[in-house]
Coordinates of C-alpha atoms in Angstrom, one line a residue:
X27 CA -2.8 11.4 -0.2
X28 CA 1.1 11.9 0.1
X29 CA 3.5 11.1 -2.6
X30 CA 4.8 8.1 -1.1
X31 CA 1.0 6.7 -1.2
X32 CA 1.4 7.5 -5.1
X33 CA 4.7 5.5 -5.4
X34 CA 3.4 2.5 -3.4
X35 CA 0.6 2.3 -5.8
X36 CA 2.6 2.3 -8.8
X37 CA 5.0 -0.1 -7.4
X38 CA 2.3 -2.5 -6.8
X39 CA 1.0 -2.1 -10.0
X40 CA 4.1 -3.0 -11.8
X41 CA 5.0 -6.1 -10.0
X42 CA 1.8 -7.9 -8.9
X43 CA 1.2 -11.1 -11.0
X44 CA -1.0 -10.3 -13.6
X45 CA -0.4 -6.7 -13.4
X46 CA -2.6 -4.2 -15.5
X47 CA -2.1 -0.8 -16.8
X48 CA -2.3 1.7 -14.2
X49 CA -6.0 2.4 -13.3
X50 CA -7.5 5.3 -15.2
X51 CA -9.2 7.9 -12.9
X52 CA -12.9 8.8 -13.1
X53 CA -14.1 6.6 -15.7
X54 CA -17.4 7.2 -14.5
X55 CA -17.4 10.7 -15.8
X56 CA -15.1 10.3 -18.8
X57 CA -17.0 10.1 -22.3
X58 CA -16.3 6.9 -23.8
X59 CA -17.4 3.8 -26.7
X60 CA -19.7 1.4 -24.6
X61 CA -19.1 -2.4 -25.5
X62 CA -22.3 -3.2 -23.3
X63 CA -24.8 -5.5 -25.0
X64 CA -25.0 -9.1 -26.5
X65 CA -21.6 -10.7 -26.7
X66 CA -21.2 -14.0 -28.1
X67 CA -19.9 -16.9 -25.7
X68 CA -18.7 -20.3 -25.5
X69 CA -18.4 -22.4 -22.5
X70 CA -14.8 -24.4 -22.1
X71 CA -14.9 -26.9 -19.6
X72 CA -11.9 -28.5 -20.5
X73 CA -10.1 -25.1 -21.4
X74 CA -9.1 -26.4 -24.6
X75 CA -9.4 -23.0 -26.2
X76 CA -6.8 -21.8 -23.8
X77 CA -4.5 -24.9 -23.6
X78 CA -3.2 -27.2 -26.3
X79 CA -3.3 -30.9 -25.3
X80 CA -0.2 -30.9 -23.6
X81 CA -1.6 -28.2 -21.1
X82 CA 0.5 -25.5 -22.4
X83 CA -1.0 -22.1 -22.9
X84 CA -1.8 -21.2 -26.4
X85 CA -0.5 -17.6 -26.0
X86 CA 2.6 -18.8 -24.9
X87 CA 3.3 -20.7 -28.1
X88 CA 4.8 -19.1 -30.9
X89 CA 2.5 -21.3 -33.1
X90 CA -0.8 -21.7 -31.5
X91 CA -3.0 -23.0 -34.1
X92 CA -6.7 -22.9 -34.7
X93 CA -7.5 -24.3 -31.6
X94 CA -6.5 -21.1 -29.8
X95 CA -9.9 -19.3 -29.1
X96 CA -8.4 -15.8 -28.8
X97 CA -7.5 -16.1 -32.6
X98 CA -11.0 -16.1 -33.6
X99 CA -10.0 -18.3 -36.5
X100 CA -12.4 -19.2 -39.4
X101 CA -12.2 -22.0 -42.0
X102 CA -10.0 -21.0 -45.0
X103 CA -11.9 -23.3 -47.5
X104 CA -14.1 -26.3 -46.8
X105 CA -11.3 -28.8 -46.2
X106 CA -10.2 -26.4 -43.4
X107 CA -11.1 -27.6 -39.7
X108 CA -12.0 -25.2 -37.1
X109 CA -13.8 -26.6 -33.9
X110 CA -15.7 -23.5 -32.9
X111 CA -17.1 -20.2 -34.1
X112 CA -18.0 -17.3 -32.0
X113 CA -20.3 -15.6 -34.4
X114 CA -22.8 -19.0 -34.8
X115 CA -22.4 -19.0 -30.8
X116 CA -25.3 -18.1 -28.3
X117 CA -25.1 -14.5 -26.7
X118 CA -25.0 -13.2 -23.0
X119 CA -25.9 -9.7 -22.0
X120 CA -22.8 -7.8 -20.6
X121 CA -22.5 -6.5 -18.0
X122 CA -24.2 -9.4 -16.3
X123 CA -23.3 -12.8 -14.6
X124 CA -24.0 -16.3 -16.6
X125 CA -25.3 -18.1 -13.8
X126 CA -29.0 -15.9 -13.6
X127 CA -28.7 -15.7 -17.6
X128 CA -28.7 -19.2 -18.4
X129 CA -30.3 -22.1 -16.4
X130 CA -27.8 -24.6 -17.8
X131 CA -25.2 -22.4 -16.4
X132 CA -26.7 -21.7 -13.1
X133 CA -24.3 -24.0 -11.2
X134 CA -21.7 -23.6 -13.4
X135 CA -17.9 -22.6 -12.3
X136 CA -15.1 -22.4 -15.1
X137 CA -13.8 -21.0 -18.0
X138 CA -16.5 -19.2 -20.4
X139 CA -15.6 -17.2 -23.5
X140 CA -16.9 -13.9 -24.6
X141 CA -16.6 -12.2 -28.1
X142 CA -17.5 -8.8 -29.2
X143 CA -17.3 -6.9 -32.6
X144 CA -16.8 -3.3 -32.4
X145 CA -16.0 -0.4 -34.6
X146 CA -14.2 3.0 -33.7
X147 CA -16.0 5.9 -34.6
X148 CA -13.8 9.0 -35.7
X149 CA -10.7 6.7 -35.3
X150 CA -7.7 8.7 -34.8
X151 CA -4.3 6.8 -34.9
X152 CA -2.6 9.9 -32.9
X153 CA -4.7 9.2 -29.9
X154 CA -4.6 6.6 -27.3
X155 CA -7.3 3.8 -26.6
X156 CA -7.9 1.9 -23.5
X157 CA -10.4 -0.8 -22.9
X158 CA -11.8 -0.4 -19.3
X159 CA -13.7 -3.5 -17.3
X160 CA -15.6 -2.4 -14.3
X161 CA -15.3 -5.9 -13.2
X162 CA -14.7 -9.7 -14.2
X163 CA -15.4 -12.4 -12.1
X164 CA -12.4 -13.7 -11.4
X165 CA -9.6 -14.4 -13.9
X166 CA -9.6 -12.5 -16.9
X167 CA -7.2 -12.8 -20.0
X168 CA -8.1 -10.1 -22.7
X169 CA -7.1 -10.4 -26.3
X170 CA -7.7 -7.6 -29.3
X171 CA -7.6 -8.4 -32.7
X172 CA -6.0 -11.9 -31.9
X173 CA -3.3 -10.0 -29.8
X174 CA -3.5 -10.2 -26.1
X175 CA -3.4 -7.1 -24.4
X176 CA -3.6 -8.1 -20.6
X177 CA -4.9 -10.3 -18.1
X178 CA -6.3 -9.7 -14.4
X179 CA -7.4 -11.4 -11.3
X180 CA -10.1 -10.3 -8.8
X181 CA -13.6 -10.4 -9.3
X182 CA -14.6 -6.9 -8.0
X183 CA -12.3 -4.3 -9.0
X184 CA -11.5 -2.5 -12.1
X185 CA -9.0 -2.8 -14.8
X186 CA -8.1 -1.6 -18.1
X187 CA -5.5 -2.2 -20.9
X188 CA -4.0 0.1 -23.7
X189 CA -4.9 -1.5 -27.0
X190 CA -3.7 1.6 -29.3
X191 CA -1.2 -0.8 -31.2
X192 CA -3.5 -3.6 -32.1
X193 CA -6.3 -1.3 -33.2
X194 CA -7.9 -0.1 -36.3
X195 CA -11.2 1.7 -37.3
X196 CA -13.2 -1.2 -38.2
X197 CA -13.8 -4.8 -38.0
X198 CA -12.1 -5.0 -34.2
X199 CA -13.3 -7.9 -32.2
X200 CA -12.2 -8.4 -28.4
X201 CA -12.4 -11.7 -26.7
X202 CA -12.3 -12.2 -23.2
X203 CA -11.5 -15.4 -21.2
X204 CA -13.5 -15.7 -17.9
X205 CA -12.7 -18.3 -15.4
X206 CA -14.7 -18.0 -11.9
X207 CA -13.3 -21.2 -10.5
X208 CA -12.3 -20.8 -6.6
X209 CA -9.0 -21.7 -5.4
X210 CA -7.5 -21.8 -1.6
X211 CA -4.8 -19.4 -2.3
X212 CA -7.1 -16.4 -4.0
X213 CA -9.2 -13.7 -2.4
X214 CA -11.5 -14.6 -1.6
X215 CA -10.8 -18.4 -0.9
X216 CA -12.8 -21.5 -1.9
X217 CA -15.6 -20.8 1.1
X218 CA -17.7 -18.0 1.2
X219 CA -21.5 -17.5 1.9
X220 CA -22.2 -15.7 -1.1
X221 CA -22.8 -16.8 -4.8
X222 CA -19.8 -17.1 -6.7
X223 CA -21.6 -15.3 -9.9
X224 CA -19.4 -15.7 -12.9
X225 CA -18.9 -13.6 -15.9
X226 CA -18.2 -9.9 -17.4
X227 CA -20.3 -8.4 -14.6
X228 CA -19.7 -4.5 -14.9
X229 CA -19.3 -2.0 -17.9
X230 CA -16.9 -2.2 -20.5
X231 CA -15.9 1.1 -22.1
X232 CA -13.6 2.0 -24.8
X233 CA -12.0 5.4 -23.8
X234 CA -9.8 7.7 -26.1
X235 CA -7.4 10.2 -24.8
X236 CA -4.4 12.3 -26.3
X237 CA -0.9 11.1 -26.2
X238 CA -0.5 12.8 -22.6
X239 CA -3.6 12.9 -20.4
X240 CA -4.9 13.0 -16.7
X241 CA -4.1 9.3 -15.2
X242 CA -4.6 9.9 -11.6
X243 CA -5.7 12.5 -8.7
X244 CA -6.6 13.2 -5.6
X245 CA -8.6 16.1 -3.9
X246 CA -9.7 15.8 -0.2
X247 CA -9.5 18.2 2.8
X248 CA -6.7 17.9 4.6
X249 CA -7.3 15.4 7.7
X250 CA -6.6 18.2 10.3
X251 CA -6.9 21.3 8.8
X252 CA -10.4 21.9 7.6
X253 CA -9.2 25.0 5.5
X254 CA -6.4 23.4 3.5
X255 CA -7.3 21.4 0.1
X256 CA -4.7 18.8 -0.5
X257 CA -4.0 16.5 -3.6
X258 CA -2.1 15.3 -6.5
X259 CA -2.4 15.0 -10.0
X260 CA -0.3 12.4 -12.0
X261 CA 0.2 12.5 -16.1
X262 CA 0.9 9.7 -18.2
X263 CA 2.2 10.0 -21.8
X264 CA 5.5 11.4 -23.5
X265 CA 4.6 15.1 -22.7
X266 CA 4.2 14.5 -19.1
X267 CA 7.3 16.5 -17.5
X268 CA 7.1 20.2 -16.9
X269 CA 3.7 20.4 -18.1
X270 CA 1.4 23.2 -16.8
X271 CA -1.7 21.7 -14.9
X272 CA -4.9 23.6 -14.0
X273 CA -7.0 22.8 -11.0
X274 CA -10.6 24.7 -11.2
X275 CA -13.6 25.2 -8.6
X276 CA -15.6 27.7 -10.1
X277 CA -18.1 27.9 -7.4
X278 CA -15.4 28.5 -4.6
X279 CA -13.3 30.9 -7.4
X280 CA -10.4 28.9 -7.2
X281 CA -8.1 28.4 -10.1
X282 CA -4.3 27.2 -9.5
X283 CA -1.8 26.1 -12.0
X284 CA 1.1 23.9 -11.3
X285 CA 4.0 22.4 -13.2
X286 CA 4.4 18.7 -13.3
X287 CA 7.9 17.1 -12.3
X288 CA 9.8 14.8 -14.3
X289 CA 7.5 11.7 -13.7
X290 CA 4.5 13.8 -14.8
X291 CA 3.4 14.4 -10.8
X292 CA 2.7 17.4 -8.7
X293 CA 1.3 17.5 -5.1
X294 CA -0.9 20.8 -4.4
X295 CA -2.2 22.6 -1.2
X296 CA -4.8 25.1 -2.0
X297 CA -6.1 27.1 1.2
X298 CA -10.0 27.3 1.3
X299 CA -12.3 29.6 3.6
X300 CA -16.1 29.9 2.7
X301 CA -17.3 26.5 1.5
X302 CA -20.0 24.0 2.6
X303 CA -18.9 20.8 4.1
X304 CA -20.1 17.3 2.7
X305 CA -22.0 15.4 5.3
X306 CA -25.0 13.0 5.7
X307 CA -27.5 15.8 6.2
X308 CA -25.8 18.1 3.4
X309 CA -24.0 16.0 0.6
X310 CA -22.6 19.1 -1.0
X311 CA -20.8 18.3 -4.0
X312 CA -18.2 20.8 -6.0
X313 CA -17.3 20.6 -9.7
X314 CA -13.7 20.0 -9.9
X315 CA -11.8 20.4 -13.1
X316 CA -8.3 19.2 -13.9
X317 CA -6.8 20.2 -17.2
X318 CA -3.7 20.3 -19.5
X319 CA -3.5 21.8 -23.0
X320 CA -4.2 18.2 -24.1
X321 CA -6.9 16.8 -21.5
X322 CA -9.6 17.8 -19.3
X323 CA -11.2 16.1 -16.8
X324 CA -14.1 17.1 -14.3
X325 CA -15.5 15.5 -11.3
X326 CA -18.1 15.7 -8.4
X327 CA -16.4 15.9 -5.2
X328 CA -17.4 16.5 -1.4
X329 CA -15.0 17.9 0.9
X330 CA -15.2 16.7 4.3
X331 CA -13.0 15.2 7.2
X332 CA -13.6 11.9 9.0
X333 CA -11.4 11.0 12.1
X334 CA -12.1 9.7 15.8
X335 CA -11.4 10.8 19.0
X336 CA -11.5 8.5 21.9
X337 CA -14.6 6.4 21.4
X338 CA -16.5 8.7 18.8
X339 CA -16.4 9.1 15.3
X340 CA -16.3 12.8 14.2
X341 CA -17.7 13.7 10.9
X342 CA -16.5 17.4 9.9
X343 CA -15.7 17.8 13.8
X344 CA -18.9 16.6 15.0
X345 CA -20.0 13.2 17.0
X346 CA -21.9 11.2 14.5
X347 CA -23.5 8.1 15.1
X348 CA -23.6 5.5 12.0
X349 CA -27.1 3.9 11.6
X350 CA -26.7 1.5 9.0
X351 CA -27.2 -1.7 7.0
X352 CA -25.1 -4.2 5.2
X353 CA -25.8 -4.9 1.7
X354 CA -24.6 -7.4 -1.3
X355 CA -24.3 -6.7 -4.7
X356 CA -27.7 -8.4 -6.0
X357 CA -30.5 -7.4 -7.6
X358 CA -33.4 -9.0 -5.6
X359 CA -36.4 -8.9 -8.1
X360 CA -34.3 -9.7 -11.5
X361 CA -32.0 -12.0 -9.7
X362 CA -28.2 -11.9 -10.4
X363 CA -25.3 -9.7 -9.9
X364 CA -26.4 -5.9 -9.4
X365 CA -24.7 -3.8 -11.8
X366 CA -26.6 -0.7 -13.1
X367 CA -27.5 2.7 -11.4
X368 CA -30.8 1.8 -11.3
X369 CA -30.2 -1.2 -9.2
X370 CA -27.7 0.8 -7.0
X371 CA -31.0 3.4 -6.5
X372 CA -33.4 0.6 -5.6
X373 CA -30.6 -0.9 -2.9
X374 CA -29.6 2.7 -1.3
X375 CA -33.2 4.0 -1.7
X376 CA -34.4 1.2 0.8
X377 CA -31.4 1.9 3.1
X378 CA -32.6 5.5 3.2
X379 CA -36.2 4.3 3.7
X380 CA -34.9 2.2 6.9
X381 CA -33.5 5.7 8.2
X382 CA -29.8 4.9 7.6
X383 CA -26.9 7.3 7.1
X384 CA -24.6 4.3 6.7
X385 CA -24.1 1.3 4.8
X386 CA -21.6 -1.3 4.8
X387 CA -20.9 -2.6 1.2
X388 CA -20.2 -6.7 2.1
X389 CA -17.9 -8.4 1.5
X390 CA -16.2 -6.8 -1.8
X391 CA -15.8 -3.6 -3.4
X392 CA -19.0 -3.0 -5.0
X393 CA -19.8 -1.5 -8.4
X394 CA -19.0 2.4 -8.7
X395 CA -22.7 3.4 -9.2
X396 CA -23.2 2.6 -5.6
X397 CA -20.3 5.1 -4.0
X398 CA -21.4 7.8 -6.6
X399 CA -24.6 7.6 -5.5
X400 CA -23.9 7.6 -2.1
X401 CA -22.3 10.4 -2.7
X402 CA -25.1 12.3 -3.7
X403 CA -27.7 10.9 -1.3
X404 CA -25.7 11.5 1.9
X405 CA -24.9 8.1 3.0
X406 CA -21.5 7.3 4.4
X407 CA -19.7 4.0 3.3
X408 CA -17.9 1.3 4.6
X409 CA -16.0 -0.3 1.7
X410 CA -14.2 -3.8 1.8
X411 CA -12.2 -6.3 0.3
X412 CA -13.0 -10.1 0.5
X413 CA -10.5 -11.4 3.0
X414 CA -13.0 -13.8 4.3
X415 CA -13.0 -16.7 6.3
X416 CA -10.2 -19.2 5.5
X417 CA -7.4 -17.1 3.6
X418 CA -4.1 -18.7 3.0
X419 CA -2.1 -16.2 5.7
X420 CA 1.1 -17.8 4.9
X421 CA 1.3 -17.4 1.2
X422 CA 3.2 -14.4 0.1
X423 CA 1.3 -14.3 -3.5
X424 CA -2.0 -14.5 -1.7
X425 CA -1.3 -11.3 0.4
X426 CA 0.1 -9.8 -3.1
X427 CA -3.5 -10.7 -4.5
X428 CA -5.3 -9.2 -1.4
X429 CA -2.9 -6.0 -1.5
X430 CA -3.9 -5.5 -5.2
X431 CA -7.4 -5.5 -4.8
X432 CA -7.1 -2.9 -1.9
X433 CA -4.8 -0.8 -4.2
X434 CA -7.8 -0.8 -7.0
X435 CA -10.5 0.1 -4.7
X436 CA -8.7 2.5 -3.0
X437 CA -7.5 4.0 -6.7
X438 CA -11.1 4.2 -7.9
X439 CA -12.8 5.7 -4.9
X440 CA -10.5 7.7 -2.9
X441 CA -12.0 11.2 -4.2
X442 CA -15.8 9.9 -2.8
X443 CA -16.6 11.7 0.0
X444 CA -19.0 9.1 1.1
X445 CA -16.3 6.4 1.8
X446 CA -15.1 6.9 5.5
X447 CA -14.1 3.2 6.3
X448 CA -11.5 0.9 4.5
X449 CA -12.0 -2.5 5.9
X450 CA -9.3 -5.3 5.8
X451 CA -11.3 -8.5 6.8
X452 CA -14.2 -10.3 7.9
X453 CA -14.5 -13.0 10.5
X454 CA -11.3 -14.5 10.1
X455 CA -9.8 -16.8 12.6
X456 CA -6.8 -15.4 14.9
X457 CA -3.2 -16.3 14.2
X458 CA -0.3 -14.5 14.4
X459 CA 0.2 -15.1 10.3
X460 CA -3.2 -13.7 10.1
X461 CA -2.1 -10.9 12.4
X462 CA 0.9 -10.0 10.1
X463 CA -1.2 -10.4 7.1
X464 CA -3.9 -7.9 8.1
X465 CA -1.6 -5.4 9.7
X466 CA 0.5 -4.9 6.6
X467 CA -2.7 -4.5 4.5
X468 CA -3.4 -1.7 7.1
X469 CA 0.0 -0.4 6.8
X470 CA -0.4 -0.2 2.9
X471 CA -4.0 1.4 3.2
X472 CA -2.6 4.2 5.4
X473 CA 0.0 5.0 2.7
X474 CA -2.1 4.9 0.0
X475 CA -4.7 7.0 1.9
X476 CA -4.2 8.5 5.4
X477 CA -7.6 10.6 5.2
X478 CA -10.0 7.6 6.0
X479 CA -10.4 4.9 9.1
X480 CA -9.3 1.6 9.0
X481 CA -11.2 -1.2 10.6
X482 CA -12.1 -5.0 10.0
X483 CA -14.9 -7.2 11.3
X484 CA -13.8 -9.1 14.1
X485 CA -15.8 -11.9 16.3
X486 CA -16.9 -12.0 19.8
X487 CA -17.0 -14.9 22.3
X488 CA -18.3 -15.5 25.9
X489 CA -15.8 -14.3 28.6
X490 CA -14.5 -17.5 30.4
X491 CA -15.3 -16.1 33.8
X492 CA -18.9 -15.2 33.0
X493 CA -20.9 -16.5 30.0
X494 CA -23.4 -13.4 30.0
X495 CA -20.2 -11.5 29.3
X496 CA -19.1 -10.9 25.8
X497 CA -15.4 -9.8 25.2
X498 CA -13.1 -8.9 22.4
X499 CA -9.7 -10.6 22.3
X500 CA -7.9 -9.8 19.1
X501 CA -4.6 -8.3 18.8
X502 CA -5.7 -6.6 15.2
X503 CA -8.1 -4.2 17.6
X504 CA -5.0 -2.6 18.4
X505 CA -4.0 -1.9 14.8
X506 CA -7.3 -0.4 13.5
X507 CA -9.1 2.9 14.0
X508 CA -12.6 1.4 14.9
X509 CA -13.1 -1.7 16.8
X510 CA -16.1 -3.6 14.6
X511 CA -17.4 -6.8 15.2
X512 CA -20.1 -9.5 14.1
X513 CA -22.3 -11.1 16.9
X514 CA -25.2 -13.5 16.5
X515 CA -26.1 -14.0 19.9
X516 CA -29.8 -15.6 19.8
X517 CA -29.3 -17.1 16.5
X518 CA -25.9 -19.0 16.5
X519 CA -26.2 -19.8 19.9
X520 CA -28.2 -18.4 23.0
X521 CA -31.6 -17.8 23.6
X522 CA -32.8 -14.2 22.4
X523 CA -34.9 -13.9 25.6
X524 CA -31.4 -14.1 27.5
X525 CA -29.7 -10.9 25.5
X526 CA -31.4 -8.6 28.3
X527 CA -29.1 -10.4 30.7
X528 CA -25.8 -10.3 28.1
X529 CA -23.3 -7.4 28.1
X530 CA -20.4 -6.7 26.3
X531 CA -17.0 -5.5 28.1
X532 CA -14.7 -4.0 25.5
X533 CA -11.6 -2.5 27.3
X534 CA -10.2 -0.4 24.1
X535 CA -10.9 3.5 24.1
X536 CA -11.8 3.4 20.4
X537 CA -15.1 3.7 18.6
X538 CA -17.1 0.5 18.5
X539 CA -19.2 -0.7 15.6
X540 CA -21.4 -3.9 15.5
X541 CA -21.0 -4.8 11.7
X542 CA -23.4 -8.2 11.9
X543 CA -26.1 -9.4 13.9
X544 CA -29.5 -10.7 12.6
X545 CA -31.5 -13.7 12.1
X546 CA -33.3 -15.6 9.1
X547 CA -37.0 -15.5 8.2
X548 CA -38.8 -16.7 5.2
X549 CA -40.8 -13.7 4.0
X550 CA -44.3 -14.6 4.4
X551 CA -44.1 -17.6 6.9
X552 CA -45.5 -16.3 10.3
X553 CA -45.9 -17.8 13.5
X554 CA -44.9 -17.1 17.2
X555 CA -42.0 -15.1 18.1
X556 CA -39.9 -18.3 19.5
X557 CA -40.3 -20.4 16.1
X558 CA -37.3 -20.4 13.9
X559 CA -37.7 -19.0 10.1
X560 CA -40.6 -16.8 10.9
X561 CA -40.8 -13.2 10.7
X562 CA -41.8 -12.9 14.0
X563 CA -38.7 -14.4 15.2
X564 CA -36.7 -12.3 13.2
X565 CA -38.5 -9.2 14.6
X566 CA -38.1 -10.8 18.2
X567 CA -34.1 -11.0 17.9
X568 CA -34.0 -7.6 16.6
X569 CA -36.1 -5.9 19.3
X570 CA -34.1 -7.7 21.8
X571 CA -30.6 -7.4 20.4
X572 CA -31.0 -3.2 19.6
X573 CA -31.6 -2.3 23.5
X574 CA -28.7 -4.7 24.4
X575 CA -26.0 -3.1 22.0
X576 CA -26.7 0.3 23.1
X577 CA -25.3 -0.7 26.8
X578 CA -21.9 -0.7 24.9
X579 CA -20.3 2.8 26.0
X580 CA -18.1 3.0 22.9
X581 CA -21.1 2.0 20.4
X582 CA -20.9 4.5 17.5
X583 CA -22.8 2.4 14.7
X584 CA -24.5 -0.6 13.7
X585 CA -24.7 -2.3 10.1
X586 CA -27.1 -5.7 10.9
X587 CA -26.9 -8.2 8.6
X588 CA -28.7 -7.7 6.3
X589 CA -30.9 -5.5 3.8
X590 CA -31.9 -8.2 1.4
X591 CA -31.8 -12.2 1.0
X592 CA -29.0 -13.1 -1.2
X593 CA -28.2 -16.3 -3.1
X594 CA -25.8 -18.7 -1.2
X595 CA -25.1 -22.2 -1.9
X596 CA -24.5 -22.9 1.7
X597 CA -28.2 -22.4 2.3
X598 CA -30.0 -25.7 1.4
X599 CA -33.1 -26.1 3.4
X600 CA -35.4 -26.8 0.8
X601 CA -38.2 -25.1 2.7
X602 CA -37.0 -22.0 4.4
X603 CA -34.0 -21.3 2.2
X604 CA -33.9 -23.0 -1.2
X605 CA -30.5 -21.8 -1.8
X606 CA -30.9 -18.2 -0.1
X607 CA -29.3 -16.4 3.0
X608 CA -32.9 -15.4 4.6
X609 CA -31.3 -12.8 7.0
X610 CA -32.5 -10.1 4.8
X611 CA -35.1 -7.5 6.0
X612 CA -36.5 -7.4 2.5
X613 CA -37.2 -10.8 0.1
X614 CA -35.9 -11.7 -2.9
X615 CA -39.0 -10.6 -4.5
X616 CA -38.7 -7.2 -2.9
X617 CA -41.1 -7.6 0.4
X618 CA -40.3 -6.1 3.6
X619 CA -40.2 -8.1 6.4
X620 CA -41.5 -7.5 10.1
X621 CA -37.9 -6.9 11.1
X622 CA -37.7 -3.7 8.8
X623 CA -40.1 -2.0 10.4
X624 CA -38.4 -2.7 13.8
X625 CA -35.4 -1.5 12.8
X626 CA -36.7 1.6 11.1
X627 CA -38.7 2.4 14.4
X628 CA -35.2 2.2 16.3
X629 CA -33.4 4.3 13.8
X630 CA -36.1 6.9 14.0
X631 CA -36.1 7.1 17.8
X632 CA -32.5 7.0 18.4
X633 CA -31.1 9.7 20.6
X634 CA -27.4 9.3 20.0

């Protein structure tokens, strides 16, 4: 990552609406104090704990009064009126969504307040303390000991706030206002095909760091020179300038020291000779340690290159075919939003069982557990942000929200060898405004990280001259590194038996990924292969689609839709859907459908 990318990241972080503190890097491997567990909660349908009766935010008032929930007020005596009590309220598990935990909150979209009391073991006022959230869907206002420490919007990316000035050793409490209502100018917008799980859906952790600490870093192979390790380190704190930093990779006998500039920043280049490259067949990870006199941080990083040459995707200079599957972030057997490392092992374990070397994490950044485990398992990863369907392309604030979510995803996962693709969008209608929006996102991404490939899930359609010819006519295909598109011939139009007559004419010399195809089937529902909703019909579509797609000369990968059935309010058929999108190869109870084995056999026999 070049210094311009870092500067852009810092500008974005400091200018967006509801800006957070700069994101702490590698919280995954830092030692922290977990706040996971039972939190008290209050449902606030009218948002009276946030606004007064004039619809003015309590936290913007000089005298907010006891009605402000973030104050955690208690009656002073028997004559004092306080109309809420967190300590008497019921509890929810964090991390977790509220929809799957409480039946009466199953369809709830709105404001809910969380409260957790905590102490700080070995509290040291000379240290700095940050509260880190893996994700909160969607709006979050965070208060510690009655003081607002920050706010964040975006349901799938991490954020943190420093709380050193409001903290004490014992008797602390944090209150979080969470609002998952959908709005037309947000990202995603009001219309999606997945469940809008509300809540604190990922880990909450307190991190204690030194006055000056390693805030951010990048360590990667140069995109063009596989004998050159490139990166940067950024310190945070009063002593960040002119500070010695050491980069150590013990296994490679590398130990280099550098001195930061006045901004606490240093870029480095290290020649490397004999080392093992990370790949899907040999996911080698090296222990990398970055240290100063005050701080030491370690990470497990794979060294690899990813690029394109004509219609080929090259992993470490060798052509690779991406045998993939799309995945939503749900626990299929427990129900609700997936969040644990165990959830990740189940989902990625099924992908490996299918014969995959590639997963598309749709349609938003997934939990860090997924990409960390993909690093270990040798699964290549497509990551995307929820720029989906009906985004407000003309709204500058909406664009800024999308760019911020992209920046937060890149910041978190830029050192993950498994992540090879950043996707800008999914199934978005064409217009000049949309083209400008996505092009600007692509430009921002390349400035932040020029070592990975860029794509978006586009759409195909029949040619005007021949209904059996499918074409891609999208100007954004000129911008991306990989042309990806969703196609549902045989499900949303056309007959499965006609797939043998369909061909795709793509006059673009770039790799092609089929980012979605599939059909819905209710697991256990059987019949002949032409009857919709049967396992036989889903398997039939797979068996006819897969050979048709392999005729595309530029085909470099596929990610069929989808690994497991997932909740969607759009799917309302009481017999076959019952609130689930049934295109999964595995049911919501963990049972494999016939099409699972159809795809598994295809991948096993694939010669590409």
